[in-house]
Amino acid sequence: MNRNEFSRLLEEKILFLDGSYGTELIKRGHREKLIEILNLTAPDEVRKLQEEYLEAGADIIQTNTFSANRLKLRSYHLEGELERINRAAVKIARSAGSGNQLVFGDLGPTGLFLEPLGELSFELAYQTFQEQARTLIEAGVDGLILETMSDLKELKAAVLAVRDLNSDLPLIAQMTFDDKGLSVTGTSVNIFCSVLNDLEVDVIGLNCSLAPEQMLPLFGELSRYSLKPLSIEPNAGKPALSKGQVIYPTSPLEFALYVKDFVELGANIVGGCCGIGPEHIKAMTGQIGRARPNKRRVEQVQCITSRTRLKQTEPFLLIGERINASARKTLQSQIQKENFSEILRLARDQETEGADAIDLNPGIEKLINREQVKKLVQELDRHSTLPISFDFQDDSLLEVALREYPGRPIINSSTAEEAHLMHRLNLVRRHGGILVVLTMEKEVPETVESRLAAVKKAISIITQTGLSLERIYFDPLVLPHGTGNDYHITLETIRQLNFLGLKTIIGLSNLSVGLPERENLNAAFLALCLEAGLRAVILNSAEQATMKVLSGALELKQLKRVKTEIGQEDHLLNLLLRGQKNELFKTISLQLEEKDPLWLSQHWLSPAMEKIGQLYAERKIFLPHLILAAETAQTAFDFFTSLIPESLSHKKDRIILATVEGDVHDIGKKIVATILKSSGFEVIDLGRNVPAGIIVSECQKNTPDLVGLSAMMTTTVGRVKEVKEALQAAGLAIPVMAGGASMNKELAERFGVQYARDAVEALGLCKRLIIRESKNENHG
Amino acid sequence: MNPEKYNPDISWCLPDKKHFWSRAGLRLSRTSANLELVIKANHLYLLAIKYIDPVIYHLTAPAGFFPARLIPASFENIKSLTVFASTLGQRLDRLINDLGEKNHALEVLLLEAWGSESLETLNRSFDCYLRKNFGPGTRRFSPGYGSVEIRMNSFLVRQLLRIPESEIEVLESGVMLPRKTTTCLIGWYHEQK
């Protein structure tokens, strides 16, 4: 099977993967330290498990080779069996069932950390994966799956190793995260997604460590941002020991329920990891059946990342220029001596000053070697610095840097000259990231037209490679003003490129080379460039005037560079709609430092609940959201009430609710009660099947401002009229509202009561009726 | 003609998640952004299963055995009729009531929806089982719709199916307790042995 065929298959239907091998074979009594040895010692046992997975409905089965790489086998003194174990695994998987299934070779991590977090070099990891992948491919797998990776750099080594062997084999790449959405090495799901979106893999996904429930929010993130088809393999919960046996708590039904959610979020391949056995797979295939994958709406967000840091490039990107060994000879010699303390200090300073990324210019590249570049990148990685813009001239050193870099970088830069551009484009395609393209070929063009001609040529080359122009910044070339260059050419080039929808970046400080008062010139020119449509800049972030002008100009253009903060009200809405009580109370504590509880209750929380009511009325949220928000708000209202002195708190309007006699349906009434309470009403709920006489006596006792009745059945709806009449007979002129499936506006009018279609209408009605009543009283 | 009692497997009562959500007023795809809610609904799905004791009381007899007022107008030409009452039992009611008392309205809403869909799934499962045995028949029909009054429930439950009041209570209005209880009729076009 090739990548195109696999891609078509992924569009046609959701593919079912198998479950675990290790935990399942151990459960069946195998006590081998390395379960993969069963491929040689008990192949029938492995085949039997795979046949059970196939019978359960799996489309793809994995080879029993998770730990069968040289580094892991070495620790079991089985290094010499690598080829036999892997080849046998493919043969077993092929021979299981009817033989029509897809067989994917399974590659797990090496078990060692890569430099700089551990001792393993990128190269050795690369070779290790390549060796196992080669064996599996030669033995005849249909594709490969890289799984349970906790180090983005290790995963990248594996992807490159596979792709250098075979560019047309289907490849799935999965990482494992904790319940906070971080890998052991600090990579977030979003960073994983942004890096893997660029790499030559066919499917990206999550597996292991987490139960389905814990994995769901992380998968939600992946589903929002992944440009690739998605796979998912949760564990069957957290293992526990019971009678000496490891037990996984997630039942097949629970697993299947969540798989349905993953499918809803757009999963293309679903299966299970530790603790998931054939019963789970059977429940999953039964629940999902034969279905096409859901189409996802992917949010295309351009960003750059390091291993642990992600920065969006929109609306504006600021790159610090000061790690520039070309301009600072001391940096050059420090790199040669592998002393990176000054570089790390500069990285930290620029971050403090507000840079999104750091430009890394290693100076005269003939003076440095591959090892020094590797160490430099590793050191920056180890200190979790900002994402890097690699300002390298030498292609081979650039490639060394990119191999070592576990993130989505900027490659700065390429000319529009075909050979150079093609080479740099290949690096971008291989390692991922964003490319800066200069608006020149060999010589700097002197006119706007000739710079645009270079852009035109570059675009025709870029589009042939299939790379999106969203991943390209064009540099319109800033030349020293002091040597008589006309800055208007740069400005006009930016304007024209902006008009064409292309993104531009400049190296700002070139303008003022050799001139006094550089900061003033840089700041003024930057303002002009921003007005012309500039989208990114490489500058000296220590220049205060430049940074202030940048901040002001972006604000004028409503392009605040800092991430737009969620408005207080929106933040509150989010907390309410998600039922995040703890977070809500943290926010309340902060609010209480400035405002009193009565104000917060009336002017902060109440309007938020009204907004939520509107969202519900507009069908932008659904009933469960409304209820969750109301319940969450209720706790906050109660808290505020407890803080408001008795003398200040006004008497709450009181409402009696009841389901009429003969009717036992009260869900609608409960919802109404919840919404009313969350809006400050006192609610007395008399329950279900309540005779008219009891409603009357409770009204006499509690003197409510309004009575709300619920009637679901056609056989009970007439009781509403009975209650209304009984209230009148008792001399109680209390407004009555009614709702329920059998009630409608006409009927309500005939009974002399008000009709509320749903809880939000009931709330509005209560407010109107009670306010009207109190006005009448006042007039009276 | 003696009614029979059948205790179905729980798997007969597991509602399709999409239907459950729809009954609760949600659409899965539009709610995907609020995954906390999805997780909550899943928890309740799994919880509800522990609180049901599904039972079906059923009786199949020639059409002439039943009073004419029980047979819907759309059932013409049937040779025989099955009546059955299905219930999820009282424990789910109690769970929902308890949560209601504590003002956990969201849980109540979702469990109500789950219960309704579960009961419908149970009815559908039994319906399929009957059709396999009895061949072509009418659509399943419940009193309260069309020409058969909901108050017929009392006759169905007490006199035909002879279900003790301790298991299913029928109010004067025709409403039954436990709340997740239904009565159904299916007419058969062939004679039954």
Short mmCIF file of N, CA and C in Angstrom, two decimals, chain B residues 28-166:
data_model
loop_
_atom_site.label_atom_id
_atom_site.label_comp_id
_atom_site.label_asym_id
_atom_site.label_seq_id
_atom_site.Cartn_x
_atom_site.Cartn_y
_atom_site.Cartn_z
N LEU B 28 -24.06 16.23 19.35
CA LEU B 28 -22.68 15.93 19.69
C LEU B 28 -21.69 16.84 18.98
N SER B 29 -21.90 17.03 17.69
CA SER B 29 -20.91 17.78 16.93
C SER B 29 -20.82 19.23 17.40
N ARG B 30 -21.97 19.80 17.80
CA ARG B 30 -21.96 21.20 18.21
C ARG B 30 -21.51 21.37 19.64
N THR B 31 -21.39 20.25 20.33
CA THR B 31 -21.02 20.34 21.73
C THR B 31 -19.57 19.92 21.93
N SER B 32 -18.93 19.54 20.83
CA SER B 32 -17.57 19.01 20.96
C SER B 32 -16.64 20.00 21.65
N ALA B 33 -16.96 21.29 21.49
CA ALA B 33 -16.08 22.28 22.11
C ALA B 33 -16.16 22.20 23.63
N ASN B 34 -17.27 21.75 24.15
CA ASN B 34 -17.41 21.66 25.59
C ASN B 34 -17.22 20.21 26.03
N LEU B 35 -15.97 19.82 26.09
CA LEU B 35 -15.70 18.40 26.33
C LEU B 35 -15.97 18.02 27.79
N GLU B 36 -16.01 19.01 28.68
CA GLU B 36 -16.36 18.69 30.07
C GLU B 36 -17.78 18.12 30.11
N LEU B 37 -18.64 18.71 29.29
CA LEU B 37 -20.02 18.24 29.24
C LEU B 37 -20.10 16.84 28.65
N VAL B 38 -19.29 16.59 27.65
CA VAL B 38 -19.25 15.26 27.04
C VAL B 38 -18.84 14.23 28.09
N ILE B 39 -17.83 14.58 28.87
CA ILE B 39 -17.34 13.64 29.89
C ILE B 39 -18.42 13.41 30.96
N LYS B 40 -19.07 14.49 31.34
CA LYS B 40 -20.14 14.37 32.34
C LYS B 40 -21.25 13.44 31.84
N ALA B 41 -21.62 13.63 30.58
CA ALA B 41 -22.68 12.80 30.01
C ALA B 41 -22.25 11.33 29.96
N ASN B 42 -20.99 11.10 29.66
CA ASN B 42 -20.49 9.72 29.64
C ASN B 42 -20.53 9.10 31.03
N HIS B 43 -20.14 9.88 32.03
CA HIS B 43 -20.19 9.39 33.41
C HIS B 43 -21.61 8.97 33.76
N LEU B 44 -22.55 9.83 33.39
CA LEU B 44 -23.94 9.54 33.74
C LEU B 44 -24.47 8.34 32.97
N TYR B 45 -24.03 8.21 31.74
CA TYR B 45 -24.41 7.03 30.93
C TYR B 45 -24.01 5.76 31.68
N LEU B 46 -22.76 5.77 32.15
CA LEU B 46 -22.24 4.57 32.82
C LEU B 46 -22.88 4.37 34.19
N LEU B 47 -23.19 5.49 34.85
CA LEU B 47 -23.84 5.41 36.16
C LEU B 47 -25.25 4.84 36.03
N ALA B 48 -25.96 5.34 35.04
CA ALA B 48 -27.37 4.94 34.87
C ALA B 48 -27.51 3.43 34.69
N ILE B 49 -26.55 2.85 34.00
CA ILE B 49 -26.62 1.40 33.75
C ILE B 49 -26.69 0.62 35.07
N LYS B 50 -26.02 1.17 36.08
CA LYS B 50 -26.00 0.47 37.38
C LYS B 50 -27.32 0.60 38.12
N TYR B 51 -28.17 1.48 37.66
CA TYR B 51 -29.42 1.75 38.38
C TYR B 51 -30.67 1.23 37.66
N ILE B 52 -30.50 0.38 36.69
CA ILE B 52 -31.71 -0.11 36.03
C ILE B 52 -31.91 -1.60 36.28
N ASP B 53 -33.16 -1.99 36.37
CA ASP B 53 -33.56 -3.39 36.53
C ASP B 53 -34.64 -3.66 35.48
N PRO B 54 -34.25 -3.81 34.23
CA PRO B 54 -35.26 -3.89 33.18
C PRO B 54 -36.11 -5.17 33.27
N VAL B 55 -37.38 -4.99 33.08
CA VAL B 55 -38.32 -6.12 33.08
C VAL B 55 -39.36 -5.88 31.98
N ILE B 56 -39.76 -6.98 31.35
CA ILE B 56 -40.86 -6.87 30.38
C ILE B 56 -41.93 -7.90 30.74
N TYR B 57 -43.17 -7.42 30.84
CA TYR B 57 -44.32 -8.32 31.01
C TYR B 57 -45.02 -8.36 29.65
N HIS B 58 -45.33 -9.56 29.18
CA HIS B 58 -45.92 -9.58 27.84
C HIS B 58 -46.96 -10.70 27.70
N LEU B 59 -47.84 -10.46 26.77
CA LEU B 59 -48.91 -11.43 26.52
C LEU B 59 -49.25 -11.38 25.03
N THR B 60 -49.29 -12.54 24.39
CA THR B 60 -49.69 -12.59 22.99
C THR B 60 -50.93 -13.49 22.87
N ALA B 61 -51.94 -12.99 22.18
CA ALA B 61 -53.19 -13.76 22.06
C ALA B 61 -53.90 -13.38 20.76
N PRO B 62 -54.86 -14.21 20.33
CA PRO B 62 -55.63 -13.84 19.13
C PRO B 62 -56.29 -12.48 19.34
N ALA B 63 -56.48 -11.76 18.24
CA ALA B 63 -57.01 -10.40 18.33
C ALA B 63 -58.34 -10.35 19.08
N GLY B 64 -59.17 -11.40 18.87
CA GLY B 64 -60.49 -11.43 19.48
C GLY B 64 -60.46 -11.50 20.98
N PHE B 65 -59.34 -11.88 21.53
CA PHE B 65 -59.21 -11.98 22.98
C PHE B 65 -59.25 -10.61 23.66
N PHE B 66 -58.87 -9.56 22.91
CA PHE B 66 -58.72 -8.23 23.50
C PHE B 66 -59.97 -7.38 23.22
N PRO B 67 -60.33 -6.49 24.13
CA PRO B 67 -61.48 -5.60 23.87
C PRO B 67 -61.17 -4.67 22.69
N ALA B 68 -62.20 -4.33 21.95
CA ALA B 68 -62.00 -3.53 20.72
C ALA B 68 -61.39 -2.17 21.03
N ARG B 69 -61.71 -1.59 22.20
CA ARG B 69 -61.21 -0.25 22.50
C ARG B 69 -59.69 -0.24 22.72
N LEU B 70 -59.11 -1.43 22.88
CA LEU B 70 -57.66 -1.51 23.07
C LEU B 70 -56.93 -1.56 21.74
N ILE B 71 -57.64 -1.92 20.69
CA ILE B 71 -56.95 -2.15 19.41
C ILE B 71 -57.02 -0.88 18.56
N PRO B 72 -55.87 -0.33 18.23
CA PRO B 72 -55.86 0.91 17.44
C PRO B 72 -56.51 0.72 16.07
N ALA B 73 -57.06 1.80 15.56
CA ALA B 73 -57.74 1.74 14.26
C ALA B 73 -56.79 1.25 13.17
N SER B 74 -55.52 1.59 13.30
CA SER B 74 -54.56 1.23 12.24
C SER B 74 -54.19 -0.26 12.26
N PHE B 75 -54.71 -1.00 13.21
CA PHE B 75 -54.35 -2.42 13.34
C PHE B 75 -55.32 -3.34 12.58
N GLU B 76 -56.01 -2.84 11.57
CA GLU B 76 -57.02 -3.69 10.91
C GLU B 76 -56.37 -4.90 10.25
N ASN B 77 -57.14 -5.97 10.18
CA ASN B 77 -56.70 -7.24 9.56
C ASN B 77 -55.67 -8.00 10.37
N ILE B 78 -55.42 -7.61 11.62
CA ILE B 78 -54.44 -8.40 12.38
C ILE B 78 -55.11 -9.69 12.86
N LYS B 79 -54.29 -10.71 13.01
CA LYS B 79 -54.82 -11.99 13.50
C LYS B 79 -54.60 -12.12 15.00
N SER B 80 -53.49 -11.57 15.44
CA SER B 80 -53.19 -11.67 16.88
C SER B 80 -52.51 -10.39 17.35
N LEU B 81 -52.33 -10.33 18.65
CA LEU B 81 -51.82 -9.09 19.22
C LEU B 81 -50.89 -9.42 20.39
N THR B 82 -49.78 -8.66 20.47
CA THR B 82 -48.93 -8.75 21.66
C THR B 82 -49.07 -7.45 22.43
N VAL B 83 -49.32 -7.57 23.73
CA VAL B 83 -49.25 -6.37 24.58
C VAL B 83 -48.08 -6.58 25.53
N PHE B 84 -47.35 -5.53 25.75
CA PHE B 84 -46.29 -5.66 26.75
C PHE B 84 -46.08 -4.37 27.50
N ALA B 85 -45.62 -4.54 28.73
CA ALA B 85 -45.23 -3.39 29.55
C ALA B 85 -43.75 -3.55 29.86
N SER B 86 -43.01 -2.49 29.65
CA SER B 86 -41.58 -2.55 29.92
C SER B 86 -41.24 -1.47 30.94
N THR B 87 -40.32 -1.80 31.81
CA THR B 87 -39.91 -0.80 32.81
C THR B 87 -38.43 -0.94 33.12
N LEU B 88 -37.84 0.19 33.47
CA LEU B 88 -36.43 0.16 33.90
C LEU B 88 -36.33 0.01 35.41
N GLY B 89 -37.47 0.00 36.10
CA GLY B 89 -37.45 -0.21 37.54
C GLY B 89 -37.40 1.08 38.33
N GLN B 90 -37.46 0.91 39.64
CA GLN B 90 -37.62 2.07 40.52
C GLN B 90 -36.31 2.75 40.91
N ARG B 91 -35.21 2.01 40.82
CA ARG B 91 -33.96 2.59 41.33
C ARG B 91 -33.52 3.81 40.52
N LEU B 92 -33.75 3.78 39.21
CA LEU B 92 -33.37 4.94 38.39
C LEU B 92 -34.22 6.15 38.78
N ASP B 93 -35.51 5.90 39.04
CA ASP B 93 -36.39 6.98 39.51
C ASP B 93 -35.84 7.59 40.79
N ARG B 94 -35.44 6.70 41.69
CA ARG B 94 -34.96 7.20 42.99
C ARG B 94 -33.68 8.01 42.81
N LEU B 95 -32.81 7.51 41.94
CA LEU B 95 -31.56 8.24 41.68
C LEU B 95 -31.87 9.64 41.15
N ILE B 96 -32.78 9.68 40.18
CA ILE B 96 -33.13 10.98 39.58
C ILE B 96 -33.78 11.89 40.62
N ASN B 97 -34.65 11.30 41.43
CA ASN B 97 -35.30 12.11 42.48
C ASN B 97 -34.28 12.67 43.47
N ASP B 98 -33.36 11.77 43.89
CA ASP B 98 -32.34 12.22 44.86
C ASP B 98 -31.54 13.37 44.30
N LEU B 99 -31.14 13.24 43.04
CA LEU B 99 -30.34 14.31 42.43
C LEU B 99 -31.18 15.58 42.29
N GLY B 100 -32.47 15.37 41.99
CA GLY B 100 -33.37 16.52 41.88
C GLY B 100 -33.48 17.25 43.21
N GLU B 101 -33.60 16.45 44.29
CA GLU B 101 -33.70 17.06 45.63
C GLU B 101 -32.48 17.93 45.90
N LYS B 102 -31.34 17.49 45.37
CA LYS B 102 -30.10 18.24 45.63
C LYS B 102 -29.88 19.33 44.58
N ASN B 103 -30.90 19.54 43.79
CA ASN B 103 -30.85 20.58 42.74
C ASN B 103 -29.77 20.34 41.70
N HIS B 104 -29.47 19.09 41.40
CA HIS B 104 -28.51 18.77 40.34
C HIS B 104 -29.29 18.63 39.02
N ALA B 105 -29.72 19.78 38.55
CA ALA B 105 -30.65 19.74 37.42
C ALA B 105 -30.02 19.18 36.15
N LEU B 106 -28.74 19.47 35.93
CA LEU B 106 -28.10 18.96 34.72
C LEU B 106 -28.07 17.43 34.72
N GLU B 107 -27.70 16.87 35.87
CA GLU B 107 -27.67 15.42 35.98
C GLU B 107 -29.07 14.85 35.75
N VAL B 108 -30.04 15.52 36.32
CA VAL B 108 -31.43 15.06 36.18
C VAL B 108 -31.84 15.08 34.71
N LEU B 109 -31.52 16.17 34.06
CA LEU B 109 -31.88 16.29 32.64
C LEU B 109 -31.25 15.16 31.83
N LEU B 110 -29.97 14.93 32.07
CA LEU B 110 -29.27 13.92 31.27
C LEU B 110 -29.75 12.51 31.60
N LEU B 111 -29.99 12.27 32.89
CA LEU B 111 -30.46 10.92 33.27
C LEU B 111 -31.88 10.67 32.77
N GLU B 112 -32.70 11.70 32.81
CA GLU B 112 -34.05 11.58 32.25
C GLU B 112 -33.96 11.20 30.77
N ALA B 113 -33.10 11.91 30.07
CA ALA B 113 -32.95 11.65 28.64
C ALA B 113 -32.41 10.24 28.42
N TRP B 114 -31.44 9.88 29.23
CA TRP B 114 -30.87 8.54 29.10
C TRP B 114 -31.95 7.48 29.35
N GLY B 115 -32.72 7.68 30.42
CA GLY B 115 -33.75 6.71 30.78
C GLY B 115 -34.76 6.55 29.66
N SER B 116 -35.18 7.66 29.07
CA SER B 116 -36.18 7.59 27.99
C SER B 116 -35.60 6.83 26.79
N GLU B 117 -34.36 7.14 26.46
CA GLU B 117 -33.76 6.45 25.31
C GLU B 117 -33.47 4.99 25.61
N SER B 118 -33.10 4.73 26.87
CA SER B 118 -32.83 3.35 27.26
C SER B 118 -34.10 2.52 27.15
N LEU B 119 -35.21 3.11 27.63
CA LEU B 119 -36.49 2.39 27.57
C LEU B 119 -36.89 2.16 26.10
N GLU B 120 -36.67 3.16 25.28
CA GLU B 120 -37.00 3.01 23.87
C GLU B 120 -36.12 1.93 23.24
N THR B 121 -34.86 1.90 23.65
CA THR B 121 -33.95 0.86 23.12
C THR B 121 -34.42 -0.53 23.56
N LEU B 122 -34.85 -0.61 24.81
CA LEU B 122 -35.37 -1.88 25.32
C LEU B 122 -36.59 -2.30 24.50
N ASN B 123 -37.50 -1.37 24.27
CA ASN B 123 -38.71 -1.68 23.49
C ASN B 123 -38.35 -2.13 22.07
N ARG B 124 -37.37 -1.42 21.51
CA ARG B 124 -36.96 -1.77 20.15
C ARG B 124 -36.34 -3.17 20.11
N SER B 125 -35.54 -3.46 21.14
CA SER B 125 -34.90 -4.79 21.20
C SER B 125 -35.97 -5.88 21.29
N PHE B 126 -36.96 -5.64 22.15
CA PHE B 126 -38.01 -6.64 22.33
C PHE B 126 -38.87 -6.74 21.06
N ASP B 127 -39.12 -5.60 20.48
CA ASP B 127 -39.88 -5.52 19.22
C ASP B 127 -39.19 -6.42 18.16
N CYS B 128 -37.88 -6.26 18.03
CA CYS B 128 -37.12 -7.05 17.03
C CYS B 128 -37.22 -8.54 17.35
N TYR B 129 -37.09 -8.83 18.64
CA TYR B 129 -37.17 -10.22 19.07
C TYR B 129 -38.53 -10.83 18.71
N LEU B 130 -39.59 -10.06 18.95
CA LEU B 130 -40.94 -10.55 18.64
C LEU B 130 -41.12 -10.77 17.13
N ARG B 131 -40.65 -9.82 16.37
CA ARG B 131 -40.83 -9.90 14.91
C ARG B 131 -40.12 -11.11 14.32
N LYS B 132 -38.97 -11.43 14.92
CA LYS B 132 -38.26 -12.62 14.44
C LYS B 132 -39.11 -13.87 14.63
N ASN B 133 -39.87 -13.87 15.72
CA ASN B 133 -40.68 -15.04 16.03
C ASN B 133 -42.06 -15.04 15.38
N PHE B 134 -42.65 -13.83 15.26
CA PHE B 134 -44.06 -13.76 14.83
C PHE B 134 -44.26 -13.28 13.40
N GLY B 135 -43.19 -12.90 12.72
CA GLY B 135 -43.34 -12.49 11.33
C GLY B 135 -43.88 -11.08 11.17
N PRO B 136 -44.53 -10.83 10.03
CA PRO B 136 -44.95 -9.45 9.75
C PRO B 136 -46.00 -8.93 10.74
N GLY B 137 -45.85 -7.67 11.09
CA GLY B 137 -46.78 -7.08 12.05
C GLY B 137 -46.93 -5.59 11.83
N THR B 138 -47.74 -5.00 12.68
CA THR B 138 -47.96 -3.54 12.60
C THR B 138 -46.78 -2.81 13.23
N ARG B 139 -46.84 -1.49 13.16
CA ARG B 139 -45.86 -0.71 13.91
C ARG B 139 -46.18 -0.81 15.40
N ARG B 140 -45.18 -0.62 16.21
CA ARG B 140 -45.39 -0.64 17.66
C ARG B 140 -46.19 0.61 18.05
N PHE B 141 -47.09 0.40 18.98
CA PHE B 141 -48.03 1.46 19.30
C PHE B 141 -48.18 1.56 20.83
N SER B 142 -48.26 2.78 21.33
CA SER B 142 -48.45 2.93 22.79
C SER B 142 -49.72 3.70 23.08
N PRO B 143 -50.48 3.29 24.10
CA PRO B 143 -51.68 4.04 24.49
C PRO B 143 -51.32 5.50 24.79
N GLY B 144 -52.25 6.36 24.46
CA GLY B 144 -51.97 7.79 24.63
C GLY B 144 -51.80 8.45 23.28
N TYR B 145 -51.57 7.64 22.29
CA TYR B 145 -51.48 8.15 20.91
C TYR B 145 -52.70 7.66 20.14
N GLY B 146 -53.08 8.40 19.10
CA GLY B 146 -54.15 7.98 18.21
C GLY B 146 -55.43 7.66 18.94
N SER B 147 -56.02 6.53 18.59
CA SER B 147 -57.36 6.25 19.09
C SER B 147 -57.39 5.53 20.44
N VAL B 148 -56.25 5.16 20.96
CA VAL B 148 -56.26 4.44 22.25
C VAL B 148 -55.85 5.38 23.38
N GLU B 149 -56.73 5.49 24.32
CA GLU B 149 -56.54 6.45 25.43
C GLU B 149 -55.44 6.00 26.37
N ILE B 150 -54.76 6.97 26.97
CA ILE B 150 -53.68 6.63 27.91
C ILE B 150 -54.23 5.95 29.16
N ARG B 151 -55.48 6.23 29.47
CA ARG B 151 -56.05 5.61 30.68
C ARG B 151 -56.23 4.09 30.52
N MET B 152 -56.05 3.61 29.27
CA MET B 152 -56.10 2.15 29.05
C MET B 152 -54.94 1.44 29.74
N ASN B 153 -53.94 2.23 30.14
CA ASN B 153 -52.78 1.62 30.81
C ASN B 153 -53.20 0.81 32.03
N SER B 154 -54.16 1.34 32.74
CA SER B 154 -54.60 0.66 33.95
C SER B 154 -55.11 -0.74 33.62
N PHE B 155 -55.96 -0.83 32.59
CA PHE B 155 -56.50 -2.12 32.18
C PHE B 155 -55.38 -3.06 31.70
N LEU B 156 -54.47 -2.48 30.91
CA LEU B 156 -53.37 -3.28 30.37
C LEU B 156 -52.50 -3.86 31.47
N VAL B 157 -52.14 -2.99 32.39
CA VAL B 157 -51.18 -3.38 33.42
C VAL B 157 -51.82 -4.31 34.45
N ARG B 158 -53.01 -3.93 34.89
CA ARG B 158 -53.62 -4.71 35.98
C ARG B 158 -54.31 -5.98 35.47
N GLN B 159 -55.17 -5.80 34.46
CA GLN B 159 -56.02 -6.93 34.10
C GLN B 159 -55.39 -7.87 33.08
N LEU B 160 -54.73 -7.29 32.09
CA LEU B 160 -54.16 -8.17 31.06
C LEU B 160 -52.83 -8.76 31.49
N LEU B 161 -51.96 -7.88 31.95
CA LEU B 161 -50.61 -8.37 32.26
C LEU B 161 -50.46 -8.77 33.72
N ARG B 162 -51.43 -8.42 34.51
CA ARG B 162 -51.50 -8.81 35.94
C ARG B 162 -50.19 -8.48 36.68
N ILE B 163 -49.74 -7.26 36.50
CA ILE B 163 -48.49 -6.84 37.14
C ILE B 163 -48.82 -6.30 38.53
N PRO B 164 -48.12 -6.79 39.55
CA PRO B 164 -48.44 -6.31 40.90
C PRO B 164 -48.20 -4.81 41.04
N GLU B 165 -49.01 -4.17 41.87
CA GLU B 165 -48.90 -2.72 42.04
C GLU B 165 -47.55 -2.32 42.60
N SER B 166 -46.95 -3.25 43.34
CA SER B 166 -45.62 -2.94 43.91
C SER B 166 -44.57 -2.77 42.81
#
